[in-house]
Amino acid sequence: MSKKMSFECFFEKATGNLPYDYQARLAEAAPWPALLEAPTGAGKTEAIVLAWLWRRRYAGDEIRKQTPRRLVYCLPMRVLVEQTEERVRRWHATAQLEEHNDGRLTLRLWTSGLGEIQRWVMQYGSHAQVLAPESLRRAVAEEARKTAALYAGK
């Protein structure tokens, strides 16, 4: 189970600002609306991306079940795509990298799913270790067992 965090706190950590009322309502809506209309500059990107991330990570079980695993974000112009990418990268800048005296690194970050992280960790083989969450540790261990079995006795 994910550690609880309110959408307001999550939004503020990502952006440095409190959400508008409509952004908070969107994050907690059940079911999620099919369409969002808001004027330019009203924070639609934050509303959609951060509400989806919060729903996938911190919302209660019922809302999490209603939230798709993937967010597809369609934009009509390349400049909007670039602006959105830059904004999302800035939120990911909240990722924390801790260097230890013995040369180890600990990376903490928000992600939309564990499969993406599992594939990324596995490319480092025995040079990377997942500390948490336990479900990711188990998934990496199982995949490592399957890989080792491919080479056993050859």
Coordinates of N, CA and C in Angstrom, one line a residue:
M1 N 0.9 -1.2 0.0 CA 0.0 0.0 0.0 C 0.9 1.2 0.0
S2 N 0.5 2.2 -0.8 CA 1.3 3.4 -0.9 C 1.1 4.3 0.4
K3 N 2.1 5.0 0.7 CA 2.1 6.0 1.8 C 1.1 7.1 1.4
K4 N 0.2 7.5 2.2 CA -0.8 8.5 1.9 C -0.2 9.9 1.8
M5 N -0.6 10.6 0.8 CA -0.2 12.0 0.6 C -1.4 12.7 -0.1
S6 N -1.9 13.8 0.4 CA -3.0 14.5 -0.2 C -2.5 15.0 -1.6
F7 N -3.5 15.2 -2.4 CA -3.2 15.8 -3.8 C -2.6 17.2 -3.6
E8 N -3.1 18.0 -2.7 CA -2.6 19.3 -2.5 C -1.1 19.3 -2.1
C9 N -0.7 18.4 -1.2 CA 0.7 18.3 -0.9 C 1.5 17.8 -2.1
F10 N 1.0 16.8 -2.8 CA 1.7 16.3 -3.9 C 1.9 17.4 -5.0
F11 N 0.8 18.1 -5.3 CA 0.9 19.2 -6.3 C 1.9 20.2 -5.9
E12 N 1.8 20.6 -4.6 CA 2.7 21.7 -4.1 C 4.2 21.2 -4.2
K13 N 4.5 19.9 -3.9 CA 5.9 19.4 -4.0 C 6.4 19.5 -5.4
A14 N 5.5 19.2 -6.3 CA 5.9 19.2 -7.8 C 6.0 20.5 -8.4
T15 N 5.1 21.5 -8.0 CA 5.1 22.8 -8.7 C 5.5 24.0 -7.8
G16 N 5.5 23.8 -6.5 CA 5.7 24.9 -5.6 C 4.5 25.8 -5.4
N17 N 3.4 25.3 -5.9 CA 2.1 26.1 -5.7 C 1.0 25.1 -5.3
L18 N 0.0 25.7 -4.7 CA -1.2 24.9 -4.3 C -2.1 24.8 -5.6
P19 N -2.8 23.7 -5.7 CA -3.6 23.5 -6.9 C -4.9 24.4 -6.9
Y20 N -5.4 24.8 -8.1 CA -6.6 25.4 -8.2 C -7.7 24.4 -7.8
D21 N -8.9 24.9 -7.4 CA -10.0 24.0 -7.0 C -10.3 23.0 -8.0
Y22 N -10.4 23.4 -9.3 CA -10.7 22.4 -10.3 C -9.7 21.4 -10.5
Q23 N -8.4 21.7 -10.2 CA -7.3 20.7 -10.3 C -7.5 19.6 -9.2
A24 N -7.8 20.1 -8.0 CA -8.0 19.2 -6.9 C -9.3 18.3 -7.2
R25 N -10.3 18.9 -7.7 CA -11.6 18.2 -7.9 C -11.3 17.1 -9.0
L26 N -10.5 17.4 -10.0 CA -10.2 16.5 -11.1 C -9.4 15.3 -10.5
A27 N -8.5 15.6 -9.7 CA -7.6 14.5 -9.1 C -8.5 13.5 -8.3
E28 N -9.5 14.0 -7.6 CA -10.3 13.1 -6.8 C -11.6 12.7 -7.4
A29 N -11.9 13.0 -8.7 CA -13.1 12.7 -9.3 C -13.2 11.2 -9.6
A30 N -14.4 10.7 -9.4 CA -14.7 9.2 -9.7 C -16.0 9.2 -10.4
P31 N -16.1 8.7 -11.6 CA -15.0 8.4 -12.5 C -14.4 9.7 -13.0
W32 N -13.2 9.5 -13.6 CA -12.5 10.6 -14.2 C -13.2 11.1 -15.5
P33 N -13.3 12.4 -15.6 CA -14.1 12.9 -16.8 C -13.3 12.6 -18.1
A34 N -14.0 12.5 -19.2 CA -13.5 12.2 -20.5 C -12.9 13.4 -21.2
L35 N -13.3 14.6 -20.7 CA -12.9 15.8 -21.4 C -12.6 16.9 -20.3
L36 N -11.6 17.7 -20.5 CA -11.3 18.8 -19.7 C -11.2 20.1 -20.5
E37 N -12.0 21.0 -20.2 CA -11.9 22.3 -20.9 C -11.6 23.4 -19.9
A38 N -10.5 24.1 -20.2 CA -10.1 25.3 -19.4 C -9.4 26.2 -20.3
P39 N -9.4 27.5 -19.9 CA -8.7 28.5 -20.8 C -7.2 28.4 -20.7
T40 N -6.5 28.9 -21.7 CA -5.1 28.9 -21.8 C -4.5 29.6 -20.5
G41 N -3.5 28.9 -19.9 CA -2.9 29.5 -18.7 C -3.5 29.0 -17.4
A42 N -4.6 28.2 -17.5 CA -5.3 27.8 -16.3 C -4.7 26.5 -15.6
G43 N -3.6 26.0 -16.2 CA -2.9 24.9 -15.5 C -3.5 23.5 -15.9
K44 N -3.9 23.4 -17.2 CA -4.4 22.1 -17.7 C -3.3 21.0 -17.6
T45 N -2.1 21.3 -18.0 CA -1.1 20.3 -18.0 C -0.8 19.8 -16.6
E46 N -0.7 20.7 -15.6 CA -0.6 20.3 -14.3 C -1.8 19.5 -13.8
A47 N -3.0 19.9 -14.2 CA -4.2 19.3 -13.8 C -4.2 17.8 -14.2
I48 N -3.9 17.6 -15.5 CA -4.0 16.2 -16.0 C -2.8 15.4 -15.5
V49 N -1.6 15.8 -15.8 CA -0.4 15.0 -15.5 C -0.3 14.7 -14.0
L50 N -0.4 15.7 -13.2 CA -0.2 15.5 -11.8 C -1.4 14.8 -11.1
A51 N -2.6 15.1 -11.6 CA -3.7 14.3 -11.1 C -3.6 12.9 -11.4
W52 N -3.2 12.5 -12.6 CA -3.0 11.1 -13.0 C -1.9 10.5 -12.2
L53 N -0.8 11.1 -12.0 CA 0.3 10.6 -11.2 C -0.1 10.3 -9.7
W54 N -0.8 11.3 -9.2 CA -1.3 11.2 -7.8 C -2.3 10.0 -7.7
R55 N -3.2 9.9 -8.6 CA -4.2 8.9 -8.6 C -3.5 7.5 -8.7
R56 N -2.5 7.4 -9.5 CA -1.8 6.1 -9.6 C -1.0 5.8 -8.4
R57 N -0.5 6.8 -7.7 CA 0.4 6.5 -6.6 C -0.2 6.7 -5.2
Y58 N -1.0 7.6 -5.0 CA -1.5 8.0 -3.6 C -3.0 7.9 -3.3
A59 N -3.8 7.8 -4.4 CA -5.2 7.8 -4.1 C -5.7 6.5 -3.5
G60 N -6.9 6.6 -3.0 CA -7.4 5.3 -2.4 C -7.6 4.3 -3.4
D61 N -7.8 3.0 -2.9 CA -7.9 1.9 -3.8 C -8.9 2.0 -4.9
E62 N -10.1 2.6 -4.6 CA -11.2 2.7 -5.6 C -10.8 3.6 -6.7
I63 N -10.2 4.8 -6.4 CA -9.8 5.7 -7.4 C -8.7 5.2 -8.2
R64 N -7.7 4.5 -7.5 CA -6.6 3.9 -8.2 C -7.0 2.9 -9.3
K65 N -8.0 2.1 -8.9 CA -8.6 1.1 -9.8 C -9.2 1.7 -11.1
Q66 N -9.8 2.9 -10.9 CA -10.4 3.5 -12.0 C -9.5 4.3 -12.9
T67 N -8.2 4.4 -12.5 CA -7.3 5.3 -13.2 C -6.4 4.4 -14.2
P68 N -6.4 4.8 -15.4 CA -5.7 4.0 -16.4 C -4.2 3.9 -16.0
R69 N -3.5 2.8 -16.4 CA -2.1 2.6 -16.1 C -1.2 3.6 -16.9
R70 N -1.7 3.9 -18.1 CA -0.9 4.8 -19.0 C -1.7 6.1 -19.2
L71 N -1.0 7.2 -19.4 CA -1.6 8.5 -19.7 C -1.1 8.8 -21.1
V72 N -2.1 8.9 -22.0 CA -1.8 9.4 -23.4 C -2.2 10.8 -23.5
Y73 N -1.2 11.6 -23.9 CA -1.4 13.1 -23.9 C -1.2 13.5 -25.3
C74 N -2.3 13.9 -26.0 CA -2.3 14.3 -27.4 C -2.3 15.8 -27.5
L75 N -1.4 16.4 -28.3 CA -1.4 17.8 -28.5 C -1.3 18.2 -29.9
P76 N -1.9 19.3 -30.4 CA -2.0 19.6 -31.8 C -0.8 20.2 -32.4
M77 N 0.2 20.7 -31.6 CA 1.3 21.4 -32.2 C 2.6 21.0 -31.5
R78 N 3.7 20.9 -32.3 CA 5.0 20.5 -31.7 C 5.4 21.4 -30.6
V79 N 5.2 22.7 -30.7 CA 5.6 23.6 -29.6 C 4.9 23.2 -28.3
L80 N 3.7 22.8 -28.4 CA 3.0 22.4 -27.1 C 3.6 21.1 -26.6
V81 N 3.9 20.2 -27.4 CA 4.6 19.0 -27.0 C 5.9 19.3 -26.3
E82 N 6.7 20.2 -26.8 CA 8.0 20.6 -26.2 C 7.8 21.3 -24.9
Q83 N 6.8 22.2 -24.8 CA 6.5 22.8 -23.6 C 6.0 21.9 -22.5
T84 N 5.2 20.9 -22.9 CA 4.7 19.9 -21.9 C 5.9 19.0 -21.5
E85 N 6.7 18.6 -22.4 CA 7.8 17.8 -22.0 C 8.7 18.5 -21.0
E86 N 9.0 19.8 -21.3 CA 9.9 20.5 -20.4 C 9.3 20.7 -19.0
R87 N 8.0 20.9 -18.9 CA 7.3 21.0 -17.7 C 7.4 19.7 -16.9
V88 N 7.1 18.6 -17.5 CA 7.1 17.3 -16.9 C 8.5 16.9 -16.4
R89 N 9.5 17.2 -17.2 CA 10.9 17.0 -16.8 C 11.3 17.8 -15.6
R90 N 10.7 19.0 -15.5 CA 11.0 19.9 -14.3 C 10.4 19.2 -13.1
W91 N 9.2 18.6 -13.2 CA 8.6 17.9 -12.0 C 9.5 16.7 -11.7
H92 N 10.0 16.0 -12.7 CA 10.9 14.9 -12.4 C 12.2 15.3 -11.8
A93 N 12.5 16.6 -11.9 CA 13.7 17.1 -11.2 C 13.7 16.9 -9.7
T94 N 12.5 16.6 -9.2 CA 12.4 16.3 -7.8 C 13.0 15.0 -7.4
A95 N 13.4 14.2 -8.4 CA 14.1 12.9 -8.1 C 15.3 13.2 -7.2
Q96 N 15.6 12.4 -6.3 CA 16.7 12.6 -5.3 C 17.8 11.5 -5.5
L97 N 19.0 12.0 -5.6 CA 20.1 11.1 -5.8 C 21.0 11.3 -4.6
E98 N 21.2 10.2 -3.8 CA 22.1 10.2 -2.6 C 23.3 9.4 -2.9
E99 N 24.5 10.1 -2.7 CA 25.8 9.4 -2.8 C 26.3 8.9 -1.5
H100 N 26.7 7.7 -1.4 CA 27.2 7.1 -0.1 C 28.7 7.1 -0.1
N101 N 29.3 7.1 1.1 CA 30.8 7.1 1.2 C 31.4 5.9 0.5
D102 N 30.7 4.8 0.5 CA 31.3 3.6 -0.1 C 31.1 3.5 -1.6
G103 N 30.6 4.6 -2.2 CA 30.5 4.6 -3.7 C 29.1 4.2 -4.2
R104 N 28.2 3.7 -3.3 CA 26.9 3.4 -3.7 C 26.1 4.7 -4.0
L105 N 25.1 4.6 -4.8 CA 24.1 5.6 -5.1 C 22.7 5.1 -4.8
T106 N 21.9 6.0 -4.2 CA 20.5 5.7 -3.9 C 19.7 6.7 -4.7
L107 N 18.8 6.2 -5.6 CA 18.0 7.1 -6.4 C 16.5 6.9 -6.0
R108 N 15.9 8.0 -5.7 CA 14.5 8.0 -5.3 C 13.8 8.9 -6.3
L109 N 12.7 8.4 -6.9 CA 11.9 9.2 -7.9 C 10.5 8.7 -8.0
W110 N 9.7 9.5 -8.6 CA 8.3 9.2 -8.8 C 8.3 8.6 -10.2
T111 N 7.4 7.6 -10.4 CA 7.3 7.0 -11.7 C 5.9 6.5 -11.9
S112 N 5.5 6.3 -13.2 CA 4.1 6.0 -13.5 C 3.9 4.5 -13.4
G113 N 4.9 3.7 -13.3 CA 4.8 2.2 -13.2 C 6.1 1.5 -12.9
L114 N 5.9 0.3 -12.4 CA 7.1 -0.4 -12.0 C 7.8 -1.1 -13.1
G115 N 7.0 -1.5 -14.1 CA 7.6 -2.2 -15.3 C 8.7 -1.4 -15.9
E116 N 8.5 -0.2 -16.1 CA 9.5 0.7 -16.7 C 10.8 0.7 -15.9
I117 N 10.6 0.8 -14.6 CA 11.8 0.8 -13.7 C 12.4 -0.5 -13.6
Q118 N 11.6 -1.6 -13.7 CA 12.2 -2.9 -13.6 C 13.2 -3.1 -14.8
R119 N 12.7 -2.8 -16.0 CA 13.6 -2.9 -17.2 C 14.8 -2.1 -17.1
W120 N 14.7 -0.9 -16.6 CA 15.8 0.0 -16.4 C 16.8 -0.6 -15.4
V121 N 16.4 -1.1 -14.3 CA 17.3 -1.6 -13.3 C 18.0 -2.9 -13.8
M122 N 17.2 -3.7 -14.6 CA 17.8 -5.0 -15.0 C 18.9 -4.8 -16.0
Q123 N 18.9 -3.7 -16.7 CA 20.0 -3.5 -17.7 C 21.4 -3.3 -17.0
Y124 N 21.4 -3.1 -15.7 CA 22.6 -3.0 -14.9 C 23.0 -4.3 -14.3
G125 N 22.2 -5.3 -14.4 CA 22.6 -6.6 -13.9 C 22.8 -6.6 -12.4
S126 N 24.0 -7.2 -12.0 CA 24.3 -7.3 -10.6 C 24.9 -6.0 -10.1
H127 N 24.9 -5.0 -10.9 CA 25.5 -3.7 -10.4 C 24.4 -2.8 -9.9
A128 N 23.1 -3.3 -9.8 CA 22.0 -2.5 -9.3 C 21.2 -3.4 -8.4
Q129 N 20.7 -2.8 -7.3 CA 19.8 -3.5 -6.4 C 18.6 -2.6 -6.1
V130 N 17.4 -3.2 -6.2 CA 16.2 -2.5 -5.8 C 16.0 -2.6 -4.3
L131 N 15.8 -1.5 -3.6 CA 15.6 -1.6 -2.1 C 14.1 -1.6 -1.8
A132 N 13.3 -0.9 -2.6 CA 11.9 -0.8 -2.4 C 11.2 -0.3 -3.7
P133 N 10.0 -0.6 -3.9 CA 9.1 -1.4 -3.1 C 9.3 -2.9 -3.2
E134 N 8.8 -3.6 -2.3 CA 9.0 -5.1 -2.2 C 8.5 -5.7 -3.5
S135 N 7.4 -5.3 -4.1 CA 6.9 -5.9 -5.3 C 7.9 -5.8 -6.5
L136 N 8.6 -4.7 -6.5 CA 9.6 -4.5 -7.6 C 10.8 -5.4 -7.3
R137 N 11.2 -5.5 -6.0 CA 12.3 -6.4 -5.7 C 12.0 -7.8 -6.1
R138 N 10.7 -8.3 -5.8 CA 10.3 -9.6 -6.2 C 10.3 -9.8 -7.7
A139 N 9.8 -8.8 -8.5 CA 9.7 -8.9 -9.9 C 11.1 -9.0 -10.5
V140 N 12.1 -8.2 -10.0 CA 13.4 -8.2 -10.5 C 14.1 -9.6 -10.2
A141 N 13.9 -10.1 -9.0 CA 14.4 -11.4 -8.6 C 13.9 -12.5 -9.5
E142 N 12.6 -12.5 -9.8 CA 12.0 -13.5 -10.6 C 12.6 -13.4 -12.0
E143 N 12.7 -12.3 -12.6 CA 13.2 -12.1 -13.9 C 14.7 -12.5 -14.0
A144 N 15.5 -12.2 -12.9 CA 16.9 -12.7 -12.8 C 16.9 -14.2 -12.8
R145 N 16.0 -14.9 -12.1 CA 16.0 -16.3 -12.0 C 15.7 -16.9 -13.4
K146 N 14.8 -16.3 -14.1 CA 14.5 -16.8 -15.5 C 15.6 -16.6 -16.4
T147 N 16.3 -15.5 -16.3 CA 17.5 -15.2 -17.1 C 18.6 -16.2 -16.8
A148 N 18.9 -16.5 -15.5 CA 19.9 -17.4 -15.1 C 19.6 -18.8 -15.6
A149 N 18.3 -19.2 -15.6 CA 17.9 -20.5 -16.1 C 18.2 -20.7 -17.6
L150 N 18.2 -19.6 -18.3 CA 18.5 -19.7 -19.8 C 19.9 -20.1 -20.0
Y151 N 20.8 -19.8 -19.1 CA 22.2 -20.1 -19.2 C 22.7 -21.2 -18.4
A152 N 21.9 -21.8 -17.6 CA 22.3 -22.9 -16.7 C 22.6 -24.2 -17.6
G153 N 23.8 -24.8 -17.3 CA 24.1 -26.0 -18.0 C 24.6 -25.8 -19.4
K154 N 24.8 -24.6 -19.9 CA 25.2 -24.4 -21.3 C 26.6 -24.1 -21.4

